[in-house]
Structures are given as structure tokens and as C-alpha cells.
Short mmCIF file of N, CA, C and O in Angstrom, two decimals:
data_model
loop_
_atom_site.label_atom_id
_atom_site.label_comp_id
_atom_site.label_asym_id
_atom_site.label_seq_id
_atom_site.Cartn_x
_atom_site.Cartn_y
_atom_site.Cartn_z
N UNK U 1 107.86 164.72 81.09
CA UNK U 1 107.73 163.76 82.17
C UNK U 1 106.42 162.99 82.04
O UNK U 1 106.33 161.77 82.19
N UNK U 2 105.19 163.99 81.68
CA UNK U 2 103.62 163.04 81.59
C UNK U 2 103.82 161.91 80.58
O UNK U 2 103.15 160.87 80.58
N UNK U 3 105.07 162.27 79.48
CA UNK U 3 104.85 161.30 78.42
C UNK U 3 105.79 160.38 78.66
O UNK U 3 105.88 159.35 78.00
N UNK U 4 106.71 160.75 79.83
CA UNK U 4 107.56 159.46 79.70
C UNK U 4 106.81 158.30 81.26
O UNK U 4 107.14 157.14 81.49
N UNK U 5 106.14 158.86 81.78
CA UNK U 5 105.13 158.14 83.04
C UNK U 5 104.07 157.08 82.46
O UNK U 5 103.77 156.04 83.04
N UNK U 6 103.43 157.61 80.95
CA UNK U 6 102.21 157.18 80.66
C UNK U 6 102.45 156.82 79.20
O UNK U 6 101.45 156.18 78.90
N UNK U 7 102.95 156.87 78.53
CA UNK U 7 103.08 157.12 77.35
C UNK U 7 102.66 157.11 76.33
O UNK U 7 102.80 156.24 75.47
N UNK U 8 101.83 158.45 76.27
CA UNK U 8 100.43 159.11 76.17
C UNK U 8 100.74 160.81 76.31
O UNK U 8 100.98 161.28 77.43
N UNK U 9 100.73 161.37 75.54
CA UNK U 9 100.34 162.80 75.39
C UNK U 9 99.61 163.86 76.39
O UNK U 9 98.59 163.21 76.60
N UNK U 10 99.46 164.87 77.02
CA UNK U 10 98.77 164.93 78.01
C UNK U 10 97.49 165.28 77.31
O UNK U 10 96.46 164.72 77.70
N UNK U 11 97.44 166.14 76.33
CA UNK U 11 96.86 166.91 76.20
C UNK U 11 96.42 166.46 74.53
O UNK U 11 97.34 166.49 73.71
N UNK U 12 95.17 166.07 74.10
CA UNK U 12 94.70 165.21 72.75
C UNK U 12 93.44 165.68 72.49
O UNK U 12 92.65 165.97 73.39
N UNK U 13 93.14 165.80 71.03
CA UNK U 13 92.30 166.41 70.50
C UNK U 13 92.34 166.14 68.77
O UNK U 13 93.24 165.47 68.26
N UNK U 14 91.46 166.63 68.12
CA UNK U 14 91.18 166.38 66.66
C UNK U 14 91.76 167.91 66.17
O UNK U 14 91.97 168.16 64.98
N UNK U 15 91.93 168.67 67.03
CA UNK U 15 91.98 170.26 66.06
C UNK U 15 92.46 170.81 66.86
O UNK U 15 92.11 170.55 68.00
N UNK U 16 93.45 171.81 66.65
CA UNK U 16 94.78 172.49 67.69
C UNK U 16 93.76 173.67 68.82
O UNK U 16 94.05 173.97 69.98
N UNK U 17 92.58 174.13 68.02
CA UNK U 17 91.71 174.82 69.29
C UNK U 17 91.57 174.17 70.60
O UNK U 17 91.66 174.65 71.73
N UNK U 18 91.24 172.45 70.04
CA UNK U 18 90.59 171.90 71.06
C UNK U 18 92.01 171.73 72.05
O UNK U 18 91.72 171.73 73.25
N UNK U 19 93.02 171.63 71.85
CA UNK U 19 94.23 171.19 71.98
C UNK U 19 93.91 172.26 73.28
O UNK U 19 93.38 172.17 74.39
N UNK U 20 94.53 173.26 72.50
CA UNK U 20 94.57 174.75 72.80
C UNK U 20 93.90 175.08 74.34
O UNK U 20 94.45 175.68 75.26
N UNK U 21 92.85 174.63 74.31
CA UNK U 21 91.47 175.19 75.67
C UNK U 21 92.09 173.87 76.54
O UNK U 21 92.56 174.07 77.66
N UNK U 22 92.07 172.55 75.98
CA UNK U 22 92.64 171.59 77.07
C UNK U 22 93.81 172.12 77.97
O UNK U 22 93.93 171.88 79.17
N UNK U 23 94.78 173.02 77.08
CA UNK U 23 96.37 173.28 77.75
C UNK U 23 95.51 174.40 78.65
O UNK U 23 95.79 174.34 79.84
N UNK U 24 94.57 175.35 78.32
CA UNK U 24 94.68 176.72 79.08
C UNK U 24 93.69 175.99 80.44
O UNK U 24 94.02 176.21 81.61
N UNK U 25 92.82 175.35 80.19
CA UNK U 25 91.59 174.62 81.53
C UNK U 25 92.44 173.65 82.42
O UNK U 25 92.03 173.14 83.46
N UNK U 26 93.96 173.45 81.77
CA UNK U 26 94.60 171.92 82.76
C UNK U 26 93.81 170.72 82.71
O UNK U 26 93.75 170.09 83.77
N UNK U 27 93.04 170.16 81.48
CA UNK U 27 92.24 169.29 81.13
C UNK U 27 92.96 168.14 80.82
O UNK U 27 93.48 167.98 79.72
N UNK U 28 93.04 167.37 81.68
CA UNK U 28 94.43 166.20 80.95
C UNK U 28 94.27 165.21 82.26
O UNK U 28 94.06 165.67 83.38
N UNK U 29 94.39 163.53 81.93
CA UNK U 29 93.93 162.48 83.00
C UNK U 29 95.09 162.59 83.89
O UNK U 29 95.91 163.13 83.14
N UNK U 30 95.67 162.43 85.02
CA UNK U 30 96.59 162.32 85.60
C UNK U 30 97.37 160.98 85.26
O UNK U 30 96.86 159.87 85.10
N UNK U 31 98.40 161.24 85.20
CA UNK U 31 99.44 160.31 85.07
C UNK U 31 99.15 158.77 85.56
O UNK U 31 99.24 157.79 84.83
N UNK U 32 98.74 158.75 87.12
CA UNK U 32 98.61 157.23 87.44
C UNK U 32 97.33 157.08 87.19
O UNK U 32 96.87 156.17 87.90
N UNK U 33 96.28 157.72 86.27
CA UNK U 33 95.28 157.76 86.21
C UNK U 33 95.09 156.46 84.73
O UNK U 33 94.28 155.54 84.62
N UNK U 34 96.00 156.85 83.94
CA UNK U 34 96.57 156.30 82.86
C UNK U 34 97.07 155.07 83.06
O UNK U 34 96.67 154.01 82.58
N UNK U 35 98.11 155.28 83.92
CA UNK U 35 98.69 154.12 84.36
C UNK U 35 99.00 153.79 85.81
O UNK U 35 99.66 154.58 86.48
N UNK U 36 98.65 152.92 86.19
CA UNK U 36 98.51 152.67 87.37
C UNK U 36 99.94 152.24 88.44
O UNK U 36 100.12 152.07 89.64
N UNK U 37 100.74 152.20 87.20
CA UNK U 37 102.63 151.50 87.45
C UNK U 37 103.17 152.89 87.77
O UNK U 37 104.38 153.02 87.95
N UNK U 38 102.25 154.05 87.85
CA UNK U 38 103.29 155.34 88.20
C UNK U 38 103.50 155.51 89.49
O UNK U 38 102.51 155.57 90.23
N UNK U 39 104.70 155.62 89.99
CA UNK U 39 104.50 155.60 91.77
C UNK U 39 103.90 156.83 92.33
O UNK U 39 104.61 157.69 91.80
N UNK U 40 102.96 157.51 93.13
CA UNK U 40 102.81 157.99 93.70
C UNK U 40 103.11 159.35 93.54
O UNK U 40 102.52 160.26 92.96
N UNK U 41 104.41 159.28 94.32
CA UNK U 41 105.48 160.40 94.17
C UNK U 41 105.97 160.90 93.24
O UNK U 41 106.52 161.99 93.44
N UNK U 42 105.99 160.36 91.93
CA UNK U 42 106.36 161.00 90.40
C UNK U 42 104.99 160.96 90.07
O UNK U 42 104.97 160.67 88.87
N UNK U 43 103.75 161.09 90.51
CA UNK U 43 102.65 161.48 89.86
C UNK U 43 102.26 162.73 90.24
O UNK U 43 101.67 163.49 89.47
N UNK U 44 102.71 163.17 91.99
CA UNK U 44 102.86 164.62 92.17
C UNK U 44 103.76 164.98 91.73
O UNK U 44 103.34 166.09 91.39
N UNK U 45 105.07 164.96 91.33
CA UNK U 45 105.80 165.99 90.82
C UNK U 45 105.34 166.25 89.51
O UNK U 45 105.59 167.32 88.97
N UNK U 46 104.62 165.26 88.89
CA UNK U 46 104.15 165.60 87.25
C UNK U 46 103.38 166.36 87.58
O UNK U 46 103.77 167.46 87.19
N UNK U 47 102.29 166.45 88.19
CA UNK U 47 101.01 167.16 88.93
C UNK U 47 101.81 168.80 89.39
O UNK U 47 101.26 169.84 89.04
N UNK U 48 102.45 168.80 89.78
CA UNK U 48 103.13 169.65 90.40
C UNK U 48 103.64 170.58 89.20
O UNK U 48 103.49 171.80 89.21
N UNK U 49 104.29 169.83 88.11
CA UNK U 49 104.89 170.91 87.09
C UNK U 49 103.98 171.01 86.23
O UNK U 49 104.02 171.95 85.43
N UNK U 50 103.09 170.21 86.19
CA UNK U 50 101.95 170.62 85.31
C UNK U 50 100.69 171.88 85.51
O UNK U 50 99.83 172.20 84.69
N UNK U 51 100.94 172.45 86.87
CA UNK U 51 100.07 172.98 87.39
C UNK U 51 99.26 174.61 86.81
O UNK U 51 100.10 175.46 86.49
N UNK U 52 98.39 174.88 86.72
CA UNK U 52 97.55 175.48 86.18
C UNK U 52 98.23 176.76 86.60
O UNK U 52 98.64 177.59 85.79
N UNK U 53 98.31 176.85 87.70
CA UNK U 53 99.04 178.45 88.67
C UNK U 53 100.61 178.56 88.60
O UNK U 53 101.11 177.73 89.37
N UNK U 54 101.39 179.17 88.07
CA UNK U 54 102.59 179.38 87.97
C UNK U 54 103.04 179.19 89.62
O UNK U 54 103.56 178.30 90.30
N UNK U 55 102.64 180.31 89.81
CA UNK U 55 103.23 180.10 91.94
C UNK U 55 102.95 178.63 92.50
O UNK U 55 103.33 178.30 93.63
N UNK U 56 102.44 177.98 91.87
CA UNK U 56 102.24 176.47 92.53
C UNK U 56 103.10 175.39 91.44
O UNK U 56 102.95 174.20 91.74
N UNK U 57 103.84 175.62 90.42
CA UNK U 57 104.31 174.99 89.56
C UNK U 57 105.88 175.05 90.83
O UNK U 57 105.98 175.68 91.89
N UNK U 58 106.84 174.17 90.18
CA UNK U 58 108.31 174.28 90.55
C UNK U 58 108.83 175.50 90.02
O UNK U 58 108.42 175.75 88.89
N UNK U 59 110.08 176.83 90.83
CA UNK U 59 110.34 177.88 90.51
C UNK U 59 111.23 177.39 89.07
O UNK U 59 111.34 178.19 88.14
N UNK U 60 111.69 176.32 89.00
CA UNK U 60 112.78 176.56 88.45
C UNK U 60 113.16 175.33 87.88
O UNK U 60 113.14 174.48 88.76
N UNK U 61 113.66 174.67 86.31
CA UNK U 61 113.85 173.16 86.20
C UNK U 61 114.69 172.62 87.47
O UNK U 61 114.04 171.83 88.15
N UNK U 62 115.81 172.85 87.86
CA UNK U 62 116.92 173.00 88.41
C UNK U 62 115.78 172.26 90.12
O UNK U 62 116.15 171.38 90.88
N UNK U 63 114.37 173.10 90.19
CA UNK U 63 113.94 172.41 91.45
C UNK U 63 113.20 171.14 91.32
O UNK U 63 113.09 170.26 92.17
N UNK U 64 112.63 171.20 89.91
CA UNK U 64 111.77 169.79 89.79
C UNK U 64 113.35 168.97 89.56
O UNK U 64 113.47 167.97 90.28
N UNK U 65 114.17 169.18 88.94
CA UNK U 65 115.33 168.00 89.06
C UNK U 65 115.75 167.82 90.25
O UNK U 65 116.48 166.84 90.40
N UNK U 66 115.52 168.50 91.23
CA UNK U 66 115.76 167.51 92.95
C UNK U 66 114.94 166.95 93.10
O UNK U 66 115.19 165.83 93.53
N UNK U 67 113.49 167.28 92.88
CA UNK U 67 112.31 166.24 93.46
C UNK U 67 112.92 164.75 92.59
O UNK U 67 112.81 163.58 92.95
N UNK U 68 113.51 165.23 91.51
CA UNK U 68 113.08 163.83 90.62
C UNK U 68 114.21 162.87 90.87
O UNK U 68 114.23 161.72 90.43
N UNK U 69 115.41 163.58 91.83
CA UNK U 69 116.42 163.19 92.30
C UNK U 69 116.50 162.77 93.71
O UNK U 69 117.32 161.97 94.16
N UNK U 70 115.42 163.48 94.45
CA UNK U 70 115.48 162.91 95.83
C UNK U 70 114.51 161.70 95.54
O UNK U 70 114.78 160.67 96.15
N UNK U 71 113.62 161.68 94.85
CA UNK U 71 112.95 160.11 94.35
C UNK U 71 113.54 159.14 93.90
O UNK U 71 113.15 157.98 94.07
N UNK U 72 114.78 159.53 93.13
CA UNK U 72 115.42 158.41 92.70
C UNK U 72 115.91 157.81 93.95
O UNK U 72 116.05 156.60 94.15
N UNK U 73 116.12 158.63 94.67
CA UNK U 73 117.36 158.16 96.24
C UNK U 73 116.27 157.65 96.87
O UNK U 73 116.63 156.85 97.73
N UNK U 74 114.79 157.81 96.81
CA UNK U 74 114.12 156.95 97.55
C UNK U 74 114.20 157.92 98.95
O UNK U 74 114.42 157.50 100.09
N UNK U 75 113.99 159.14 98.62
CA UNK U 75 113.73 160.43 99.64
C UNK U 75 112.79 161.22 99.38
O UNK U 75 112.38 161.41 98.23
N UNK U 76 112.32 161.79 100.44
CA UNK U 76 110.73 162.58 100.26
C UNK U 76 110.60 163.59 99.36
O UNK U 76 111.34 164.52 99.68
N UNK U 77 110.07 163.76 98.51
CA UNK U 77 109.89 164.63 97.59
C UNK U 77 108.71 165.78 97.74
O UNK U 77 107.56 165.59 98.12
N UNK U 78 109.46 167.30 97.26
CA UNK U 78 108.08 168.64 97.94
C UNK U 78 107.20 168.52 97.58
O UNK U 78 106.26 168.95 98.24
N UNK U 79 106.91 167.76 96.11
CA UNK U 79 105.19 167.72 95.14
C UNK U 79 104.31 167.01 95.93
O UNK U 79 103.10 167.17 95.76
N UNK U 80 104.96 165.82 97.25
CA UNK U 80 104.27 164.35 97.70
C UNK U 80 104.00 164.93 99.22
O UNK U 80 103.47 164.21 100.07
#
């Protein structure tokens, strides 16, 4: 989802360590941070599945595909 919002990698580096500590710290620009055309609401759900804490991520693909579905419908989404 970060790469199809920004299209841009989240996570960039010269050497897979550096890679590596970016993925484990959650070191990565936010989505509308990148781009400014990301709405809002698909910048928390990226935010949301990207999240550092498992218990704060979505349980399940199956739940980030409603957020990304009640957004399409132009309905409130849990990440926002």
C-alpha cells in the first residue's frame, strides 16, 4: 500500500543492515509526507498497517480490506 500511495519504497538504504534497523525502529517518511495527493484517510490506514506494535496493526488482511473498502465508499474508516 506505502508503495502504491507514494511510489517510493518505505524503507531505503545502501546496505540490507541499514535496511534492516529502519524496518525494526519504524523509520520510514509517512506516506502524505511524500506525497501530498494521499488523502488523509489512506495515510492512516497505511500508518495503521505499518505499525511498530502488532496489537495496534489491523488483526487481520481481511480488516485492513474494509478500511480500504469503506474508503472507497467514501465511509469512515477505523485507522482515521
Amino acid at each position: 500500500l506505502y508503495t502504491l500511495l507514494t511510489g517510493d519504497e518505505p524503507f531505503e538504504a545502501s546496505h540490507v543492515g541499514l535496511v534492516l534497523a529502519k524496518v525494526q525502529n519504524g523509520e520510514f517518511v509517512p506516506p502524505r509526507e511524500r506525497n501530498r495527493a494521499v488523502p488523509a484517510a489512506l495515510n492512516a490506514i497505511c500508518l495503521k498497517a505499518m505499525n511498530l506494535k502488532p496489537n495496534e496493526r489491523y488483526p487481520s488482511c481481511a480488516a485492513l480490506a474494509s478500511d480500504v473498502e469503506h474508503w472507497l465508499a467514501d465511509e469512515p474508516v477505523t485507522a482515521y
